[in-house]
């Protein structure tokens, strides 16, 4: 697999089992909830996913924090000291300063370890979109790609990771400034469910509105039908904000339409879930255009 390590952050929302199978090093982001700071580990060791969503449904509000430079340096340094290089694949720079922190840490450690290579990639992805990006890169690493080959592959791949999602409650998007207060109230009254995606610059963009939950879930699969690349051969990821049944409904529709069986479902972690809210369902696949 080459003498290098893949480092990512917890906004990839991969299961801890998959992260271990892929030999990933994962740096957690943090959130403050109820006056206590929790790190967003993939296994939920500091705050469980069900607990987090229950508290958000109960009216608590969290504040999230990116990974800072010092935290990156602390996890990067032992890898470099062991004689290995690093490829760091991070959460979209349009949504977090985590990527910028990784770049600064890489520059500072590069001076201390001039014989080592530290390459940092802005995934332009979020949640299991980032997870899918990291998964495909890790599979390429396991197939024998060199650090330079994988870096080139990652830069090409990131523009093909499609993100489509819907939310059940517009309040959290309103709080984050994604929709206006009036639109949130009007939409909730009329059971309007927005469809959003992450664009080519890694930004969260509203695209359309559906009337009712089922229509919004089907719309995610409609977008996959329009833009996916060879869907029958794909690995598809679906993340959810504590609404497993809805995620399974989307998975069933994907299998029915495309015959895909390689589908992975996991929670949206607390850091992203704080902004998207309970009831979010997100679909990720390879497509063109993104």
Tab-separated table of C-alpha atoms in Angstrom:
chain	number	residue	atom	x	y	z
A	1	UNK	CA	0.000	0.000	0.000
A	2	UNK	CA	3.041	2.239	-0.093
A	3	UNK	CA	4.857	3.875	2.772
A	4	UNK	CA	2.209	6.486	3.493
A	5	UNK	CA	-0.851	6.972	5.679
A	6	UNK	CA	-4.297	8.304	4.754
A	7	UNK	CA	-5.543	10.917	7.210
A	8	UNK	CA	-9.064	12.347	7.148
A	9	UNK	CA	-11.450	13.996	9.623
A	10	UNK	CA	-14.626	12.828	11.299
A	11	UNK	CA	-16.922	14.719	8.932
A	12	UNK	CA	-16.419	11.739	6.615
A	13	UNK	CA	-19.132	10.001	8.720
A	14	UNK	CA	-17.754	6.526	7.941
A	15	UNK	CA	-18.500	3.703	10.339
A	16	UNK	CA	-15.607	2.924	12.704
A	17	UNK	CA	-15.478	-0.584	11.258
A	18	UNK	CA	-14.994	0.695	7.719
A	19	UNK	CA	-12.395	3.246	8.818
A	20	UNK	CA	-10.450	0.452	10.480
A	21	UNK	CA	-10.722	-1.827	7.439
A	22	UNK	CA	-9.376	1.001	5.273
A	23	UNK	CA	-6.502	1.706	7.686
A	24	UNK	CA	-7.536	5.334	8.062
A	25	UNK	CA	-6.271	7.816	10.591
A	26	UNK	CA	-9.257	9.985	11.558
A	27	UNK	CA	-9.041	13.354	13.317
A	28	UNK	CA	-12.273	14.347	15.138
A	29	UNK	CA	-13.959	17.727	14.937
A	30	UNK	CA	-15.693	18.961	18.099
A	31	UNK	CA	-18.984	20.359	19.307
A	32	UNK	CA	-20.154	22.091	22.472
A	33	UNK	CA	-23.555	21.003	23.753
A	34	UNK	CA	-25.035	21.818	27.134
A	35	UNK	CA	-21.826	23.533	28.174
A	36	UNK	CA	-19.700	20.427	27.534
A	37	UNK	CA	-17.234	19.839	24.695
A	38	UNK	CA	-17.509	16.531	22.839
A	39	UNK	CA	-15.220	15.230	20.131
A	40	UNK	CA	-17.013	13.738	17.130
A	41	UNK	CA	-15.355	10.311	17.092
A	42	UNK	CA	-16.698	7.922	14.471
A	43	UNK	CA	-17.704	5.422	17.149
A	44	UNK	CA	-19.607	8.018	19.188
A	45	UNK	CA	-17.495	7.333	22.267
A	46	UNK	CA	-18.012	10.804	23.741
A	47	UNK	CA	-21.574	11.412	22.588
A	48	UNK	CA	-23.733	8.758	20.957
A	49	UNK	CA	-25.555	9.597	17.754
A	50	UNK	CA	-29.028	8.724	19.090
A	51	UNK	CA	-28.336	10.764	22.223
A	52	UNK	CA	-27.186	13.743	20.180
A	53	UNK	CA	-30.291	13.772	17.985
A	54	UNK	CA	-32.583	13.271	20.980
A	55	UNK	CA	-31.074	16.329	22.633
A	56	UNK	CA	-31.367	18.390	19.440
A	57	UNK	CA	-35.007	17.335	19.090
A	58	UNK	CA	-35.474	18.429	22.685
A	59	UNK	CA	-34.430	21.966	21.795
A	60	UNK	CA	-30.742	22.041	22.724
A	61	UNK	CA	-28.395	23.814	20.351
A	62	UNK	CA	-24.748	22.962	19.737
A	63	UNK	CA	-21.778	24.962	18.484
A	64	UNK	CA	-19.284	23.104	16.305
A	65	UNK	CA	-15.518	23.539	16.043
A	66	UNK	CA	-13.095	22.729	13.236
A	67	UNK	CA	-9.848	20.855	13.771
A	68	UNK	CA	-7.143	23.385	14.629
A	69	UNK	CA	-3.513	23.444	13.517
A	70	UNK	CA	-2.156	22.093	16.782
A	71	UNK	CA	-4.520	19.130	16.726
A	72	UNK	CA	-3.406	18.242	13.218
A	73	UNK	CA	0.242	18.571	14.143
A	74	UNK	CA	-0.274	16.260	17.119
A	75	UNK	CA	-1.642	13.469	14.927
A	76	UNK	CA	0.652	14.067	11.942
A	77	UNK	CA	3.944	14.201	13.833
A	78	UNK	CA	4.028	10.552	15.023
A	79	UNK	CA	3.377	9.361	11.461
A	80	UNK	CA	6.266	11.405	10.122
A	81	UNK	CA	8.519	10.300	12.963
A	82	UNK	CA	7.775	6.673	12.032
A	83	UNK	CA	9.235	7.344	8.572
A	84	UNK	CA	5.951	7.425	6.665
A	85	UNK	CA	4.460	10.095	4.404
A	86	UNK	CA	0.921	11.502	4.645
A	87	UNK	CA	-2.014	12.127	2.322
A	88	UNK	CA	-4.644	14.201	4.110
A	89	UNK	CA	-8.209	14.251	2.702
A	90	UNK	CA	-10.364	16.871	4.399
A	91	UNK	CA	-13.878	18.241	4.781
A	92	UNK	CA	-14.867	20.899	2.217
A	93	UNK	CA	-13.076	24.220	2.689
A	94	UNK	CA	-16.339	25.997	1.822
A	95	UNK	CA	-17.961	24.560	4.958
A	96	UNK	CA	-15.132	24.450	7.510
A	97	UNK	CA	-11.649	25.786	8.249
A	98	UNK	CA	-10.442	22.221	8.884
A	99	UNK	CA	-8.763	22.006	5.476
A	100	UNK	CA	-6.882	25.275	6.031
A	101	UNK	CA	-5.665	24.001	9.409
A	102	UNK	CA	-4.344	20.841	7.760
A	103	UNK	CA	-2.498	22.906	5.142
A	104	UNK	CA	-0.818	25.082	7.787
A	105	UNK	CA	0.121	22.058	9.886
A	106	UNK	CA	1.582	20.352	6.806
A	107	UNK	CA	3.655	23.439	5.977
A	108	UNK	CA	5.008	23.742	9.510
A	109	UNK	CA	5.826	20.053	9.847
A	110	UNK	CA	7.321	20.022	6.358
A	111	UNK	CA	10.059	22.297	7.667
A	112	UNK	CA	10.749	19.939	10.581
A	113	UNK	CA	10.647	16.823	8.381
A	114	UNK	CA	12.060	17.904	4.992
A	115	UNK	CA	12.628	14.279	3.961
A	116	UNK	CA	8.927	13.440	4.328
A	117	UNK	CA	5.982	14.253	2.028
A	118	UNK	CA	2.693	15.689	3.333
A	119	UNK	CA	0.026	16.253	0.681
A	120	UNK	CA	-3.335	17.810	1.586
A	121	UNK	CA	-6.497	17.612	-0.537
A	122	UNK	CA	-9.633	19.744	-0.190
A	123	UNK	CA	-12.271	17.083	-0.825
A	124	UNK	CA	-15.018	19.665	-1.529
A	125	UNK	CA	-17.200	16.972	0.085
A	126	UNK	CA	-19.223	16.503	3.267
A	127	UNK	CA	-20.629	13.662	5.359
A	128	UNK	CA	-20.641	10.332	3.527
A	129	UNK	CA	-19.810	12.216	0.331
A	130	UNK	CA	-16.446	12.773	1.944
A	131	UNK	CA	-16.711	9.198	3.186
A	132	UNK	CA	-17.218	7.866	-0.336
A	133	UNK	CA	-14.313	9.984	-1.570
A	134	UNK	CA	-12.027	8.623	1.157
A	135	UNK	CA	-13.298	5.064	0.640
A	136	UNK	CA	-12.488	5.096	-3.081
A	137	UNK	CA	-9.064	6.618	-2.415
A	138	UNK	CA	-8.312	3.999	0.242
A	139	UNK	CA	-9.303	1.210	-2.128
A	140	UNK	CA	-6.900	2.633	-4.695
A	141	UNK	CA	-4.180	2.773	-2.034
A	142	UNK	CA	-4.827	-0.876	-1.146
A	143	UNK	CA	-4.491	-1.729	-4.837
A	144	UNK	CA	-0.926	-0.398	-4.762
A	145	UNK	CA	-1.131	3.264	-5.789
A	146	UNK	CA	1.858	5.395	-4.847
A	147	UNK	CA	1.391	8.594	-2.869
A	148	UNK	CA	1.743	10.729	-6.005
A	149	UNK	CA	-0.607	8.501	-8.010
A	150	UNK	CA	-3.248	8.607	-5.310
A	151	UNK	CA	-2.927	12.365	-4.926
A	152	UNK	CA	-3.585	12.832	-8.654
A	153	UNK	CA	-6.493	10.368	-8.505
A	154	UNK	CA	-8.029	12.226	-5.543
A	155	UNK	CA	-7.838	15.603	-7.252
A	156	UNK	CA	-9.658	14.171	-10.278
A	157	UNK	CA	-12.189	12.156	-8.277
A	158	UNK	CA	-13.457	14.873	-5.962
A	159	UNK	CA	-15.349	16.668	-8.738
A	160	UNK	CA	-17.376	13.517	-9.429
A	161	UNK	CA	-18.738	12.863	-5.932
A	162	UNK	CA	-22.426	13.800	-6.104
A	163	UNK	CA	-24.238	14.949	-2.950
A	164	UNK	CA	-28.044	15.126	-2.871
A	165	UNK	CA	-30.003	15.476	0.333
A	166	UNK	CA	-33.234	16.554	1.900
A	167	UNK	CA	-34.182	17.680	5.387
A	168	UNK	CA	-37.299	17.034	7.409
A	169	UNK	CA	-37.283	20.306	9.313
A	170	UNK	CA	-36.175	23.630	7.849
A	171	UNK	CA	-35.362	25.131	11.259
A	172	UNK	CA	-31.748	23.972	11.349
A	173	UNK	CA	-31.032	25.272	7.856
A	174	UNK	CA	-32.618	28.570	8.870
A	175	UNK	CA	-30.411	28.772	11.966
A	176	UNK	CA	-27.376	28.200	9.757
A	177	UNK	CA	-28.484	30.903	7.314
A	178	UNK	CA	-29.295	28.493	4.458
A	179	UNK	CA	-32.953	29.559	4.237
A	180	UNK	CA	-34.776	32.627	5.515
A	181	UNK	CA	-36.992	32.562	8.604
A	182	UNK	CA	-40.055	33.301	6.470
A	183	UNK	CA	-39.225	30.488	4.050
A	184	UNK	CA	-38.705	28.086	6.940
A	185	UNK	CA	-42.069	28.920	8.510
A	186	UNK	CA	-43.909	28.820	5.176
A	187	UNK	CA	-42.223	25.580	4.160
A	188	UNK	CA	-42.985	23.864	7.448
A	189	UNK	CA	-46.647	24.864	7.262
A	190	UNK	CA	-46.971	23.484	3.735
A	191	UNK	CA	-44.805	20.407	4.331
A	192	UNK	CA	-42.325	21.646	1.743
A	193	UNK	CA	-39.108	19.640	1.757
A	194	UNK	CA	-36.068	21.239	0.125
A	195	UNK	CA	-33.616	19.315	-2.051
A	196	UNK	CA	-30.049	20.529	-1.696
A	197	UNK	CA	-26.658	19.532	-3.003
A	198	UNK	CA	-22.981	20.370	-2.583
A	199	UNK	CA	-21.735	22.149	-5.689
A	200	UNK	CA	-18.409	22.083	-7.551
A	201	UNK	CA	-16.910	24.528	-5.046
A	202	UNK	CA	-17.985	22.490	-2.043
A	203	UNK	CA	-20.814	24.844	-1.078
A	204	UNK	CA	-24.258	23.870	0.169
A	205	UNK	CA	-26.821	24.935	-2.448
A	206	UNK	CA	-30.654	24.639	-2.359
A	207	UNK	CA	-31.902	23.289	-5.679
A	208	UNK	CA	-35.635	22.573	-5.556
A	209	UNK	CA	-38.634	21.921	-3.305
A	210	UNK	CA	-40.908	18.907	-2.986
A	211	UNK	CA	-44.305	18.596	-1.382
A	212	UNK	CA	-44.101	15.893	1.245
A	213	UNK	CA	-41.465	13.560	2.605
A	214	UNK	CA	-41.846	10.642	0.211
A	215	UNK	CA	-41.556	12.901	-2.827
A	216	UNK	CA	-38.345	14.412	-1.462
A	217	UNK	CA	-36.774	10.989	-0.893
A	218	UNK	CA	-37.678	9.863	-4.406
A	219	UNK	CA	-36.229	13.107	-5.796
A	220	UNK	CA	-32.794	12.111	-4.467
A	221	UNK	CA	-32.903	8.935	-6.543
A	222	UNK	CA	-34.227	10.869	-9.545
A	223	UNK	CA	-31.068	12.981	-9.494
A	224	UNK	CA	-28.956	9.850	-9.363
A	225	UNK	CA	-30.805	8.511	-12.387
A	226	UNK	CA	-29.997	11.695	-14.320
A	227	UNK	CA	-26.297	12.051	-13.562
A	228	UNK	CA	-24.753	8.812	-12.245
A	229	UNK	CA	-21.876	7.107	-14.062
A	230	UNK	CA	-22.512	3.396	-14.749
A	231	UNK	CA	-24.804	3.082	-11.723
A	232	UNK	CA	-24.938	-0.731	-11.678
A	233	UNK	CA	-21.203	-0.901	-10.952
A	234	UNK	CA	-21.179	1.707	-8.186
A	235	UNK	CA	-20.752	1.703	-4.449
A	236	UNK	CA	-23.388	4.038	-3.009
A	237	UNK	CA	-23.395	5.710	0.403
A	238	UNK	CA	-26.449	7.044	2.257
A	239	UNK	CA	-26.290	9.002	5.509
A	240	UNK	CA	-29.169	9.935	7.775
A	241	UNK	CA	-30.008	12.129	10.746
A	242	UNK	CA	-31.504	9.464	13.012
A	243	UNK	CA	-34.080	8.296	10.445
A	244	UNK	CA	-32.852	4.867	9.380
A	245	UNK	CA	-36.155	3.767	7.860
A	246	UNK	CA	-36.109	6.665	5.397
A	247	UNK	CA	-32.502	5.892	4.434
A	248	UNK	CA	-33.502	2.263	3.879
A	249	UNK	CA	-36.403	3.418	1.698
A	250	UNK	CA	-33.954	5.316	-0.524
A	251	UNK	CA	-31.653	2.285	-0.628
A	252	UNK	CA	-34.552	0.064	-1.680
A	253	UNK	CA	-35.502	2.443	-4.480
A	254	UNK	CA	-31.887	2.495	-5.710
A	255	UNK	CA	-31.790	-1.294	-5.775
A	256	UNK	CA	-35.150	-1.421	-7.586
A	257	UNK	CA	-34.151	1.061	-10.280
A	258	UNK	CA	-30.497	0.208	-10.836
A	259	UNK	CA	-29.934	-3.247	-9.394
A	260	UNK	CA	-27.280	-1.862	-7.032
A	261	UNK	CA	-26.624	-3.924	-3.915
A	262	UNK	CA	-23.360	-2.354	-2.700
A	263	UNK	CA	-25.041	0.291	-0.536
A	264	UNK	CA	-23.704	1.515	2.795
A	265	UNK	CA	-25.868	3.417	5.311
A	266	UNK	CA	-24.586	5.307	8.344
A	267	UNK	CA	-25.447	8.180	10.670
A	268	UNK	CA	-24.745	11.803	9.899
A	269	UNK	CA	-22.385	12.656	12.737
A	270	UNK	CA	-23.106	15.372	15.318
A	271	UNK	CA	-20.958	18.078	13.692
A	272	UNK	CA	-22.797	18.026	10.373
A	273	UNK	CA	-26.049	16.890	11.994
A	274	UNK	CA	-26.087	20.054	14.084
A	275	UNK	CA	-26.479	22.065	10.861
A	276	UNK	CA	-28.731	19.715	8.876
A	277	UNK	CA	-30.891	18.521	11.771
A	278	UNK	CA	-32.767	15.314	12.598
A	279	UNK	CA	-34.543	13.698	9.675
A	280	UNK	CA	-31.921	14.538	7.059
A	281	UNK	CA	-31.323	11.915	4.357
A	282	UNK	CA	-28.341	12.264	2.015
A	283	UNK	CA	-27.367	10.231	-1.055
A	284	UNK	CA	-23.841	10.022	-2.484
A	285	UNK	CA	-22.614	8.489	-5.720
A	286	UNK	CA	-20.311	9.087	-8.684
A	287	UNK	CA	-21.738	11.276	-11.411
A	288	UNK	CA	-21.173	13.964	-14.012
A	289	UNK	CA	-21.886	16.778	-13.606
A	290	UNK	CA	-21.503	16.786	-9.856
